[in-house]
PDB file of C-alpha atoms in Angstrom:
ATOM      1  CA  UNK A   1      80.729  92.717 108.143  1.00 59.00           C
ATOM      2  CA  UNK A   2      83.275  94.832 107.181  1.00 77.00           C
ATOM      3  CA  UNK A   3      83.456  98.828 107.429  1.00 89.00           C
ATOM      4  CA  UNK A   4      80.774 101.191 106.395  1.00 89.00           C
ATOM      5  CA  UNK A   5      81.936 103.315 103.607  1.00 88.00           C
ATOM      6  CA  UNK A   6      81.390 106.480 105.608  1.00 90.00           C
ATOM      7  CA  UNK A   7      84.263 105.114 107.868  1.00 93.00           C
ATOM      8  CA  UNK A   8      86.627 104.979 105.179  1.00 95.00           C
ATOM      9  CA  UNK A   9      88.902 107.051 103.490  1.00 96.00           C
ATOM     10  CA  UNK A  10      90.572 106.646 100.121  1.00 97.00           C
ATOM     11  CA  UNK A  11      94.282 107.593 100.132  1.00 97.00           C
ATOM     12  CA  UNK A  12      96.864 107.675  97.238  1.00 97.00           C
ATOM     13  CA  UNK A  13      99.973 105.349  97.657  1.00 98.00           C
ATOM     14  CA  UNK A  14     102.920 105.268  94.905  1.00 98.00           C
ATOM     15  CA  UNK A  15     102.328 109.097  93.825  1.00 96.00           C
ATOM     16  CA  UNK A  16      98.662 107.816  93.120  1.00 97.00           C
ATOM     17  CA  UNK A  17      99.276 104.715  91.414  1.00 98.00           C
ATOM     18  CA  UNK A  18      97.674 103.005  93.993  1.00 98.00           C
ATOM     19  CA  UNK A  19      94.235 103.675  95.639  1.00 98.00           C
ATOM     20  CA  UNK A  20      93.834 102.385  99.154  1.00 98.00           C
ATOM     21  CA  UNK A  21      90.756 102.560 101.545  1.00 97.00           C
ATOM     22  CA  UNK A  22      91.525 102.722 104.765  1.00 96.00           C
ATOM     23  CA  UNK A  23      89.572 103.499 108.114  1.00 96.00           C
ATOM     24  CA  UNK A  24      89.240 106.635 109.325  1.00 93.00           C
ATOM     25  CA  UNK A  25      90.015 105.921 112.511  1.00 90.00           C
ATOM     26  CA  UNK A  26      92.018 103.100 113.556  1.00 86.00           C
ATOM     27  CA  UNK A  27      95.284 101.286 112.289  1.00 89.00           C
ATOM     28  CA  UNK A  28      96.346 103.335 108.903  1.00 93.00           C
ATOM     29  CA  UNK A  29      98.851 102.145 106.752  1.00 94.00           C
ATOM     30  CA  UNK A  30     101.767 104.823 106.491  1.00 94.00           C
ATOM     31  CA  UNK A  31     105.165 104.678 104.724  1.00 97.00           C
ATOM     32  CA  UNK A  32     105.940 100.928 106.537  1.00 98.00           C
ATOM     33  CA  UNK A  33     104.574  98.801 104.496  1.00 98.00           C
ATOM     34  CA  UNK A  34     105.729 100.672 101.421  1.00 98.00           C
ATOM     35  CA  UNK A  35     109.237 100.479 102.657  1.00 98.00           C
ATOM     36  CA  UNK A  36     108.557  96.397 103.052  1.00 98.00           C
ATOM     37  CA  UNK A  37     107.389  95.897  99.568  1.00 98.00           C
ATOM     38  CA  UNK A  38     110.172  98.081  97.995  1.00 98.00           C
ATOM     39  CA  UNK A  39     112.903  95.948 100.113  1.00 98.00           C
ATOM     40  CA  UNK A  40     111.448  92.434  98.707  1.00 98.00           C
ATOM     41  CA  UNK A  41     113.808  91.101  96.036  1.00 98.00           C
ATOM     42  CA  UNK A  42     110.954  89.081  94.416  1.00 98.00           C
ATOM     43  CA  UNK A  43     110.838  87.863  90.378  1.00 98.00           C
ATOM     44  CA  UNK A  44     108.006  87.588  88.064  1.00 98.00           C
ATOM     45  CA  UNK A  45     106.191  84.305  88.710  1.00 97.00           C
ATOM     46  CA  UNK A  46     107.394  84.012  92.417  1.00 98.00           C
ATOM     47  CA  UNK A  47     104.644  83.380  95.117  1.00 98.00           C
ATOM     48  CA  UNK A  48     104.192  85.810  98.185  1.00 98.00           C
ATOM     49  CA  UNK A  49     102.496  85.129 101.788  1.00 98.00           C
ATOM     50  CA  UNK A  50     101.851  88.252 103.411  1.00 98.00           C
ATOM     51  CA  UNK A  51     101.067  87.541 107.477  1.00 98.00           C
ATOM     52  CA  UNK A  52      98.614  89.680 109.030  1.00 98.00           C
ATOM     53  CA  UNK A  53      98.456  91.734 105.378  1.00 98.00           C
ATOM     54  CA  UNK A  54      95.834  94.392 107.081  1.00 97.00           C
ATOM     55  CA  UNK A  55      94.214  96.557 104.126  1.00 97.00           C
ATOM     56  CA  UNK A  56      97.082  95.301 101.850  1.00 98.00           C
ATOM     57  CA  UNK A  57      99.243  97.899 101.138  1.00 98.00           C
ATOM     58  CA  UNK A  58     102.439  95.915 101.533  1.00 98.00           C
ATOM     59  CA  UNK A  59     101.183  93.347  98.883  1.00 98.00           C
ATOM     60  CA  UNK A  60      99.791  95.566  96.583  1.00 98.00           C
ATOM     61  CA  UNK A  61     102.809  97.951  96.472  1.00 98.00           C
ATOM     62  CA  UNK A  62     105.087  94.819  96.059  1.00 98.00           C
ATOM     63  CA  UNK A  63     102.531  93.547  93.338  1.00 98.00           C
ATOM     64  CA  UNK A  64     102.886  96.886  91.473  1.00 98.00           C
ATOM     65  CA  UNK A  65     106.605  96.915  91.349  1.00 98.00           C
ATOM     66  CA  UNK A  66     107.121  93.322  90.259  1.00 98.00           C
ATOM     67  CA  UNK A  67     104.150  91.838  87.673  1.00 94.00           C
ATOM     68  CA  UNK A  68     102.833  88.124  87.528  1.00 96.00           C
ATOM     69  CA  UNK A  69     103.347  87.695  91.429  1.00 98.00           C
ATOM     70  CA  UNK A  70     101.047  85.097  93.039  1.00 98.00           C
ATOM     71  CA  UNK A  71      99.998  86.852  96.174  1.00 98.00           C
ATOM     72  CA  UNK A  72      98.047  85.467  99.397  1.00 98.00           C
ATOM     73  CA  UNK A  73      97.180  87.266 102.463  1.00 98.00           C
ATOM     74  CA  UNK A  74      96.403  86.231 105.835  1.00 98.00           C
ATOM     75  CA  UNK A  75      94.808  88.797 108.320  1.00 98.00           C
ATOM     76  CA  UNK A  76      92.751  87.862 111.463  1.00 97.00           C
ATOM     77  CA  UNK A  77      90.482  90.630 111.356  1.00 96.00           C
ATOM     78  CA  UNK A  78      87.930  90.312 109.151  1.00 97.00           C
ATOM     79  CA  UNK A  79      86.923  93.879 108.006  1.00 96.00           C
ATOM     80  CA  UNK A  80      90.695  94.437 107.355  1.00 97.00           C
ATOM     81  CA  UNK A  81      90.634  91.373 105.244  1.00 97.00           C
ATOM     82  CA  UNK A  82      87.730  92.840 103.650  1.00 97.00           C
ATOM     83  CA  UNK A  83      89.423  96.253 102.572  1.00 97.00           C
ATOM     84  CA  UNK A  84      92.398  93.928 101.361  1.00 98.00           C
ATOM     85  CA  UNK A  85      90.206  92.375  99.017  1.00 98.00           C
ATOM     86  CA  UNK A  86      88.231  95.256  97.832  1.00 97.00           C
ATOM     87  CA  UNK A  87      91.502  97.284  97.580  1.00 98.00           C
ATOM     88  CA  UNK A  88      92.915  94.655  95.323  1.00 98.00           C
ATOM     89  CA  UNK A  89      89.833  94.390  93.231  1.00 98.00           C
ATOM     90  CA  UNK A  90      89.796  98.446  92.877  1.00 97.00           C
ATOM     91  CA  UNK A  91      93.462  98.352  91.757  1.00 98.00           C
ATOM     92  CA  UNK A  92      93.239  95.679  89.342  1.00 97.00           C
ATOM     93  CA  UNK A  93      95.581  93.354  91.151  1.00 97.00           C
ATOM     94  CA  UNK A  94      94.950  89.622  92.141  1.00 96.00           C
ATOM     95  CA  UNK A  95      95.516  88.787  95.886  1.00 98.00           C
ATOM     96  CA  UNK A  96      93.473  85.990  97.865  1.00 98.00           C
ATOM     97  CA  UNK A  97      92.819  87.208 101.280  1.00 98.00           C
ATOM     98  CA  UNK A  98      92.260  84.487 104.128  1.00 98.00           C
ATOM     99  CA  UNK A  99      90.782  85.543 107.387  1.00 98.00           C
ATOM    100  CA  UNK A 100      92.755  83.411 109.814  1.00 98.00           C
ATOM    101  CA  UNK A 101      94.872  83.721 112.628  1.00 97.00           C
ATOM    102  CA  UNK A 102      98.576  83.280 111.500  1.00 97.00           C
ATOM    103  CA  UNK A 103      98.670  80.214 114.350  1.00 97.00           C
ATOM    104  CA  UNK A 104      95.668  78.522 112.743  1.00 97.00           C
ATOM    105  CA  UNK A 105      96.184  79.050 108.945  1.00 98.00           C
ATOM    106  CA  UNK A 106      93.545  77.416 106.290  1.00 97.00           C
ATOM    107  CA  UNK A 107      94.351  74.135 104.754  1.00 97.00           C
ATOM    108  CA  UNK A 108      95.072  76.017 101.380  1.00 96.00           C
ATOM    109  CA  UNK A 109      97.859  77.887 102.978  1.00 98.00           C
ATOM    110  CA  UNK A 110      99.319  74.919 105.215  1.00 97.00           C
ATOM    111  CA  UNK A 111      99.306  72.876 102.043  1.00 97.00           C
ATOM    112  CA  UNK A 112     101.738  75.387 100.107  1.00 97.00           C
ATOM    113  CA  UNK A 113     105.290  76.838 100.233  1.00 98.00           C
ATOM    114  CA  UNK A 114     106.152  80.111  98.944  1.00 98.00           C
ATOM    115  CA  UNK A 115     109.208  81.694  97.638  1.00 98.00           C
ATOM    116  CA  UNK A 116     108.701  85.081  99.749  1.00 98.00           C
ATOM    117  CA  UNK A 117     106.888  85.659 103.105  1.00 99.00           C
ATOM    118  CA  UNK A 118     106.360  89.253 103.830  1.00 98.00           C
ATOM    119  CA  UNK A 119     105.162  91.047 107.235  1.00 98.00           C
ATOM    120  CA  UNK A 120     104.773  93.676 109.184  1.00 97.00           C
ATOM    121  CA  UNK A 121     104.404  92.683 112.966  1.00 97.00           C
ATOM    122  CA  UNK A 122     103.224  94.676 115.694  1.00 95.00           C
ATOM    123  CA  UNK A 123     105.938  96.891 117.113  1.00 93.00           C
ATOM    124  CA  UNK A 124     105.330  96.267 121.021  1.00 83.00           C
ATOM    125  CA  UNK A 125     104.746  93.538 122.905  1.00 75.00           C
ATOM    126  CA  UNK A 126     101.404  92.970 124.861  1.00 48.00           C
ATOM    127  CA  UNK A 127     103.036  93.751 127.931  1.00 62.00           C
ATOM    128  CA  UNK A 128     104.399  97.310 126.964  1.00 52.00           C
ATOM    129  CA  UNK A 129     101.946  99.806 128.107  1.00 51.00           C
ATOM    130  CA  UNK A 130      98.242 100.126 127.529  1.00 48.00           C
ATOM    131  CA  UNK A 131      96.218  98.698 124.737  1.00 49.00           C
ATOM    132  CA  UNK A 132      95.153 101.349 122.497  1.00 46.00           C
ATOM    133  CA  UNK A 133      91.012 102.018 122.439  1.00 49.00           C
ATOM    134  CA  UNK A 134      90.531 101.063 118.930  1.00 45.00           C
ATOM    135  CA  UNK A 135      90.690  97.238 118.577  1.00 55.00           C
ATOM    136  CA  UNK A 136      92.261  97.554 115.030  1.00 49.00           C
ATOM    137  CA  UNK A 137      94.817  99.684 116.162  1.00 46.00           C
ATOM    138  CA  UNK A 138      95.496  97.710 119.103  1.00 47.00           C
ATOM    139  CA  UNK A 139      95.721  94.527 117.128  1.00 51.00           C
ATOM    140  CA  UNK A 140      98.410  96.206 114.436  1.00 51.00           C
ATOM    141  CA  UNK A 141     100.606  97.791 117.051  1.00 51.00           C
ATOM    142  CA  UNK A 142     100.621  95.227 119.853  1.00 54.00           C
ATOM    143  CA  UNK A 143      98.483  92.293 119.327  1.00 66.00           C
ATOM    144  CA  UNK A 144      98.186  88.731 121.083  1.00 81.00           C
ATOM    145  CA  UNK A 145     100.713  86.736 119.006  1.00 93.00           C
ATOM    146  CA  UNK A 146     103.954  86.340 120.227  1.00 95.00           C
ATOM    147  CA  UNK A 147     106.612  87.322 117.791  1.00 97.00           C
ATOM    148  CA  UNK A 148     108.162  84.390 118.094  1.00 97.00           C
ATOM    149  CA  UNK A 149     105.210  82.453 116.636  1.00 97.00           C
ATOM    150  CA  UNK A 150     105.089  84.823 113.732  1.00 98.00           C
ATOM    151  CA  UNK A 151     108.458  83.839 112.932  1.00 98.00           C
ATOM    152  CA  UNK A 152     107.750  80.139 113.236  1.00 98.00           C
ATOM    153  CA  UNK A 153     104.963  80.243 111.172  1.00 98.00           C
ATOM    154  CA  UNK A 154     106.909  82.286 108.469  1.00 98.00           C
ATOM    155  CA  UNK A 155     109.865  79.561 108.446  1.00 98.00           C
ATOM    156  CA  UNK A 156     107.541  76.829 108.001  1.00 98.00           C
ATOM    157  CA  UNK A 157     105.851  78.331 104.702  1.00 98.00           C
ATOM    158  CA  UNK A 158     109.062  79.057 103.130  1.00 98.00           C
ATOM    159  CA  UNK A 159     110.040  77.186  99.942  1.00 98.00           C
ATOM    160  CA  UNK A 160     113.891  75.982 100.411  1.00 98.00           C
ATOM    161  CA  UNK A 161     115.787  78.860  99.711  1.00 98.00           C
ATOM    162  CA  UNK A 162     112.822  81.358 100.269  1.00 98.00           C
ATOM    163  CA  UNK A 163     112.990  84.642 101.630  1.00 98.00           C
ATOM    164  CA  UNK A 164     111.596  86.398 104.668  1.00 98.00           C
ATOM    165  CA  UNK A 165     111.406  90.337 104.704  1.00 98.00           C
ATOM    166  CA  UNK A 166     110.121  92.018 107.420  1.00 98.00           C
ATOM    167  CA  UNK A 167     110.130  95.606 108.906  1.00 98.00           C
ATOM    168  CA  UNK A 168     109.841  96.407 112.747  1.00 98.00           C
ATOM    169  CA  UNK A 169     110.765  98.325 115.303  1.00 97.00           C
ATOM    170  CA  UNK A 170     114.913  98.823 116.126  1.00 98.00           C
ATOM    171  CA  UNK A 171     114.100  98.072 119.816  1.00 97.00           C
ATOM    172  CA  UNK A 172     112.635  94.219 118.665  1.00 97.00           C
ATOM    173  CA  UNK A 173     115.592  93.669 116.594  1.00 98.00           C
ATOM    174  CA  UNK A 174     117.101  91.326 119.592  1.00 97.00           C
ATOM    175  CA  UNK A 175     113.984  89.447 119.711  1.00 97.00           C
ATOM    176  CA  UNK A 176     113.886  89.152 116.051  1.00 98.00           C
ATOM    177  CA  UNK A 177     117.631  87.528 115.859  1.00 98.00           C
ATOM    178  CA  UNK A 178     116.880  85.313 118.692  1.00 97.00           C
ATOM    179  CA  UNK A 179     113.360  83.639 117.009  1.00 97.00           C
ATOM    180  CA  UNK A 180     115.208  83.701 113.483  1.00 98.00           C
ATOM    181  CA  UNK A 181     118.168  81.519 114.858  1.00 95.00           C
ATOM    182  CA  UNK A 182     118.063  77.802 114.272  1.00 94.00           C
ATOM    183  CA  UNK A 183     115.211  78.522 111.620  1.00 97.00           C
ATOM    184  CA  UNK A 184     116.536  80.797 108.748  1.00 98.00           C
ATOM    185  CA  UNK A 185     119.756  81.891 107.930  1.00 97.00           C
ATOM    186  CA  UNK A 186     122.019  84.680 105.992  1.00 97.00           C
ATOM    187  CA  UNK A 187     120.513  87.146 108.018  1.00 98.00           C
ATOM    188  CA  UNK A 188     120.999  90.869 107.110  1.00 98.00           C
ATOM    189  CA  UNK A 189     119.536  93.695 108.914  1.00 98.00           C
ATOM    190  CA  UNK A 190     119.340  97.392 107.211  1.00 98.00           C
ATOM    191  CA  UNK A 191     118.488 100.048 109.739  1.00 98.00           C
ATOM    192  CA  UNK A 192     116.402 103.196 109.051  1.00 98.00           C
ATOM    193  CA  UNK A 193     117.198 106.459 110.502  1.00 97.00           C
ATOM    194  CA  UNK A 194     115.271 109.544 110.290  1.00 95.00           C
ATOM    195  CA  UNK A 195     118.136 111.582 109.795  1.00 95.00           C
ATOM    196  CA  UNK A 196     121.992 111.556 109.488  1.00 94.00           C
ATOM    197  CA  UNK A 197     123.294 111.043 113.037  1.00 93.00           C
ATOM    198  CA  UNK A 198     120.225 109.917 114.640  1.00 95.00           C
ATOM    199  CA  UNK A 199     119.945 106.412 115.392  1.00 97.00           C
ATOM    200  CA  UNK A 200     117.772 104.107 113.674  1.00 97.00           C
ATOM    201  CA  UNK A 201     114.070 103.739 114.574  1.00 97.00           C
ATOM    202  CA  UNK A 202     113.269 100.908 112.250  1.00 98.00           C
ATOM    203  CA  UNK A 203     114.466  97.922 110.813  1.00 98.00           C
ATOM    204  CA  UNK A 204     114.273  96.164 107.398  1.00 98.00           C
ATOM    205  CA  UNK A 205     115.214  92.146 108.251  1.00 98.00           C
ATOM    206  CA  UNK A 206     115.572  89.509 105.858  1.00 98.00           C
ATOM    207  CA  UNK A 207     116.520  85.930 106.420  1.00 98.00           C
ATOM    208  CA  UNK A 208     116.675  83.006 104.212  1.00 98.00           C
ATOM    209  CA  UNK A 209     115.543  79.357 104.236  1.00 98.00           C
ATOM    210  CA  UNK A 210     118.657  77.110 104.267  1.00 97.00           C
ATOM    211  CA  UNK A 211     121.162  79.795 103.534  1.00 97.00           C
ATOM    212  CA  UNK A 212     124.186  79.354 105.452  1.00 93.00           C
ATOM    213  CA  UNK A 213     125.846  83.075 104.975  1.00 92.00           C
ATOM    214  CA  UNK A 214     127.398  85.430 107.778  1.00 94.00           C
ATOM    215  CA  UNK A 215     125.017  87.632 109.746  1.00 97.00           C
ATOM    216  CA  UNK A 216     125.154  91.208 107.754  1.00 97.00           C
ATOM    217  CA  UNK A 217     124.360  94.359 109.805  1.00 98.00           C
ATOM    218  CA  UNK A 218     124.353  97.065 107.319  1.00 98.00           C
ATOM    219  CA  UNK A 219     124.752 101.074 107.528  1.00 97.00           C
ATOM    220  CA  UNK A 220     121.542 102.768 107.987  1.00 97.00           C
ATOM    221  CA  UNK A 221     119.657 104.117 105.204  1.00 97.00           C
ATOM    222  CA  UNK A 222     118.664 107.541 105.837  1.00 97.00           C
ATOM    223  CA  UNK A 223     115.405 108.424 104.970  1.00 96.00           C
ATOM    224  CA  UNK A 224     115.263 112.574 105.550  1.00 95.00           C
ATOM    225  CA  UNK A 225     117.416 115.287 104.077  1.00 92.00           C
ATOM    226  CA  UNK A 226     119.573 117.261 106.631  1.00 73.00           C
ATOM    227  CA  UNK A 227     120.578 116.994 110.189  1.00 62.00           C
ATOM    228  CA  UNK A 228     117.183 118.119 111.515  1.00 62.00           C
ATOM    229  CA  UNK A 229     113.475 119.587 110.118  1.00 59.00           C
ATOM    230  CA  UNK A 230     113.924 123.140 108.913  1.00 57.00           C
ATOM    231  CA  UNK A 231     110.915 123.755 106.576  1.00 59.00           C
ATOM    232  CA  UNK A 232     107.353 122.523 105.869  1.00 55.00           C
ATOM    233  CA  UNK A 233     106.624 119.828 103.605  1.00 54.00           C
ATOM    234  CA  UNK A 234     108.402 116.588 102.882  1.00 72.00           C
ATOM    235  CA  UNK A 235     112.249 116.213 103.190  1.00 88.00           C
ATOM    236  CA  UNK A 236     112.858 112.839 102.021  1.00 95.00           C
ATOM    237  CA  UNK A 237     116.215 111.882 100.258  1.00 96.00           C
ATOM    238  CA  UNK A 238     116.378 111.030  96.704  1.00 96.00           C
ATOM    239  CA  UNK A 239     116.113 107.382  97.182  1.00 97.00           C
ATOM    240  CA  UNK A 240     113.451 107.283  99.550  1.00 98.00           C
ATOM    241  CA  UNK A 241     110.919 109.301  97.635  1.00 97.00           C
ATOM    242  CA  UNK A 242     111.652 107.439  94.566  1.00 98.00           C
ATOM    243  CA  UNK A 243     110.323 104.419  96.694  1.00 98.00           C
ATOM    244  CA  UNK A 244     107.298 106.041  98.108  1.00 97.00           C
ATOM    245  CA  UNK A 245     106.511 108.146  95.105  1.00 97.00           C
ATOM    246  CA  UNK A 246     107.551 105.846  92.181  1.00 97.00           C
ATOM    247  CA  UNK A 247     107.397 102.316  93.550  1.00 97.00           C
ATOM    248  CA  UNK A 248     111.186 102.073  93.016  1.00 98.00           C
ATOM    249  CA  UNK A 249     112.851  99.267  94.806  1.00 98.00           C
ATOM    250  CA  UNK A 250     114.909  99.718  98.105  1.00 98.00           C
ATOM    251  CA  UNK A 251     117.633  97.007  97.403  1.00 97.00           C
ATOM    252  CA  UNK A 252     120.037  95.685 100.525  1.00 97.00           C
ATOM    253  CA  UNK A 253     123.818  96.208  99.888  1.00 93.00           C
ATOM    254  CA  UNK A 254     125.296  93.837  97.548  1.00 83.00           C
ATOM    255  CA  UNK A 255     127.032  91.179 100.018  1.00 68.00           C
TER     256      UNK A 255
END
């Protein structure tokens, strides 16, 4: 049925280059999908599959940065899938959105292999804490699908030498590495820390189908200037500001 227009907000991303409809209450995309999109090493003409695309922010940010992509999104919640379709159309972008559980993909998706699979899976396992009151927020933050299944489906949908790119809470890194083992290789981890000297709170993870490169753990990418918050307003580093405001890439260090 979808959200009523009165229940939506219209939010600017990439310095106003994209206008995204989101629910006023429930799960709302912040900087995480933008950072994910910036980290994907996609090239014009390649195919992208986003698992759990929500309102489409990550895919649409990636499509804005890299022209000529073929993008498919899968979202289990029909109202969010509808938003993703509306957002793509409103921003003049081409994105095919499928309403489906990622464990039961439509045949049109199962029949294909993709150059990139991207995802922002739930940051918490179902057995941590209590469910959020809003169903959309609960599904985005915890959900019913084990992380192992996300990784298994992603690996199966990748073409040979294709990349998986994801963002998640650093506390799930051990589970991520276990789930990737034996499925994908060339695993790289770029931690994201709020400030210099702070422990990372998020990780960007990249792996490649059929790769044999050694595991790489990079120094944290620092998101804010200074050792602590000292003034009102934003304090993003120049690099992160360029990602969030200008759609700049966020490359991993060179191997």
